[in-house]
Coordinates of C-alpha atoms in Angstrom, one line a residue:
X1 CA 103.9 107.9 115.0
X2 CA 104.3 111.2 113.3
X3 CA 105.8 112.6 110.3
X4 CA 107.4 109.4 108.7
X5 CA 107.8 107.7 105.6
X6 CA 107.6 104.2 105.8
X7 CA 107.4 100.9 103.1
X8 CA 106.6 97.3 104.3
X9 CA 106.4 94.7 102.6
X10 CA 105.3 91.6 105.0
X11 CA 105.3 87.9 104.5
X12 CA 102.4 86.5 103.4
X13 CA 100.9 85.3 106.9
X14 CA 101.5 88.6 108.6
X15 CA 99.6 91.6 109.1
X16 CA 101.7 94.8 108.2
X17 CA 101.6 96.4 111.2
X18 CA 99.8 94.9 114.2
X19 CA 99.3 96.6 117.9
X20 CA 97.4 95.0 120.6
X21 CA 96.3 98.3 122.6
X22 CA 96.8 101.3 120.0
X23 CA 98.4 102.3 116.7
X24 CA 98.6 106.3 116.1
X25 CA 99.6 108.1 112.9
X26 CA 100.0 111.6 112.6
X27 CA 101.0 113.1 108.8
X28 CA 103.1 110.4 107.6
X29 CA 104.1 108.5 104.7
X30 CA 102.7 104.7 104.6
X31 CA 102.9 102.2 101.5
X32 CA 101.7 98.6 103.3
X33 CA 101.6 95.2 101.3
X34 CA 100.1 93.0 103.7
X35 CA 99.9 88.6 103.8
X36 CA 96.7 89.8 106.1
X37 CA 95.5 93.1 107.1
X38 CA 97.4 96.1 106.7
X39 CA 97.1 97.7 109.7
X40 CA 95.1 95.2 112.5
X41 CA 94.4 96.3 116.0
X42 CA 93.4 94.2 118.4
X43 CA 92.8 93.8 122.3
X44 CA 90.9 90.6 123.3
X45 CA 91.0 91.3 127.2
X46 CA 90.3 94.8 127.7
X47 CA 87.4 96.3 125.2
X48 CA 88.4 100.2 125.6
X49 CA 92.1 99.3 124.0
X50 CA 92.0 98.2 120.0
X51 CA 91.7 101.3 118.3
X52 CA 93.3 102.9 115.4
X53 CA 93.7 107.0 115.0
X54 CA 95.1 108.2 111.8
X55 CA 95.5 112.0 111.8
X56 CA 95.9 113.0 108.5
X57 CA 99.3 111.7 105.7
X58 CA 98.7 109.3 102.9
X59 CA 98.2 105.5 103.2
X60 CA 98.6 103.2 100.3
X61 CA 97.5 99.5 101.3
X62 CA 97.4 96.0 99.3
X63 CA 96.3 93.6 102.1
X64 CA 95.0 89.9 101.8
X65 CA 92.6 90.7 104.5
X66 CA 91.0 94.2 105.5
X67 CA 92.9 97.3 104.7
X68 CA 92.3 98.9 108.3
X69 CA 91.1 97.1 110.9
X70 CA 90.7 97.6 114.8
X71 CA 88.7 95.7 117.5
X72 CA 87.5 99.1 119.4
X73 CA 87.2 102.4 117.7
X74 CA 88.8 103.7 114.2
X75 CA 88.6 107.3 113.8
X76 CA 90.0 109.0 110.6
X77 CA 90.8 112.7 110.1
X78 CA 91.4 113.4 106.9
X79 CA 94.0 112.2 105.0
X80 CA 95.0 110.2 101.7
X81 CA 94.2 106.5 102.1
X82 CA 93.6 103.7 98.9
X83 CA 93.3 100.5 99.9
X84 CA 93.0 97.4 97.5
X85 CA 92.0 94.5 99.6
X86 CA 90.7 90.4 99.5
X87 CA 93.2 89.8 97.3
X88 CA 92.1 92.3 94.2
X89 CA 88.3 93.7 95.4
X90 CA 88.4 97.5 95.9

């Protein structure tokens, strides 16, 4: 994704946005309020898919779970990211 502006609000038993091979941000806008994770990558049959690549914007995430989460890689360049997760730590 790149150059958005986005606002989710999921249900308490979902993750806010959930990919099974990728997810990809590029300068965008992202305010999450997440049941679970906010963002949750995940690939159970192939090991090299389940990454997360955030290229710069500004993420604002409440989650119930983890704030970020991938199976494989995450790799963050630069960016603005506050995450309050487990239901209040930070």
């Amino acid at each position: 994704m790149e150059s958005f502006t986005f606002r989710l609000s999921s249900p308490t038993t979902s993750h806010g946005f959930s990919a099974n091979d990728s997810i990809r941000i590029s300068q965008s806008v992202f305010t999450v309020d997440a049941g679970k994770d906010g963002f949750h990558v995940e690939n159970t049959d192939d090991a090299s898919l389940g990454y997360l690549y955030i290229d710069g914007g500004t993420l604002s995430i409440e989650a119930e779970g983890d704030g970020l989460s991938a199976s494989s890689q995450m790799q963050l360049d630069g960016g603005i990211i506050t995450i309050k997760s487990g239901g209040g730590s930070e």
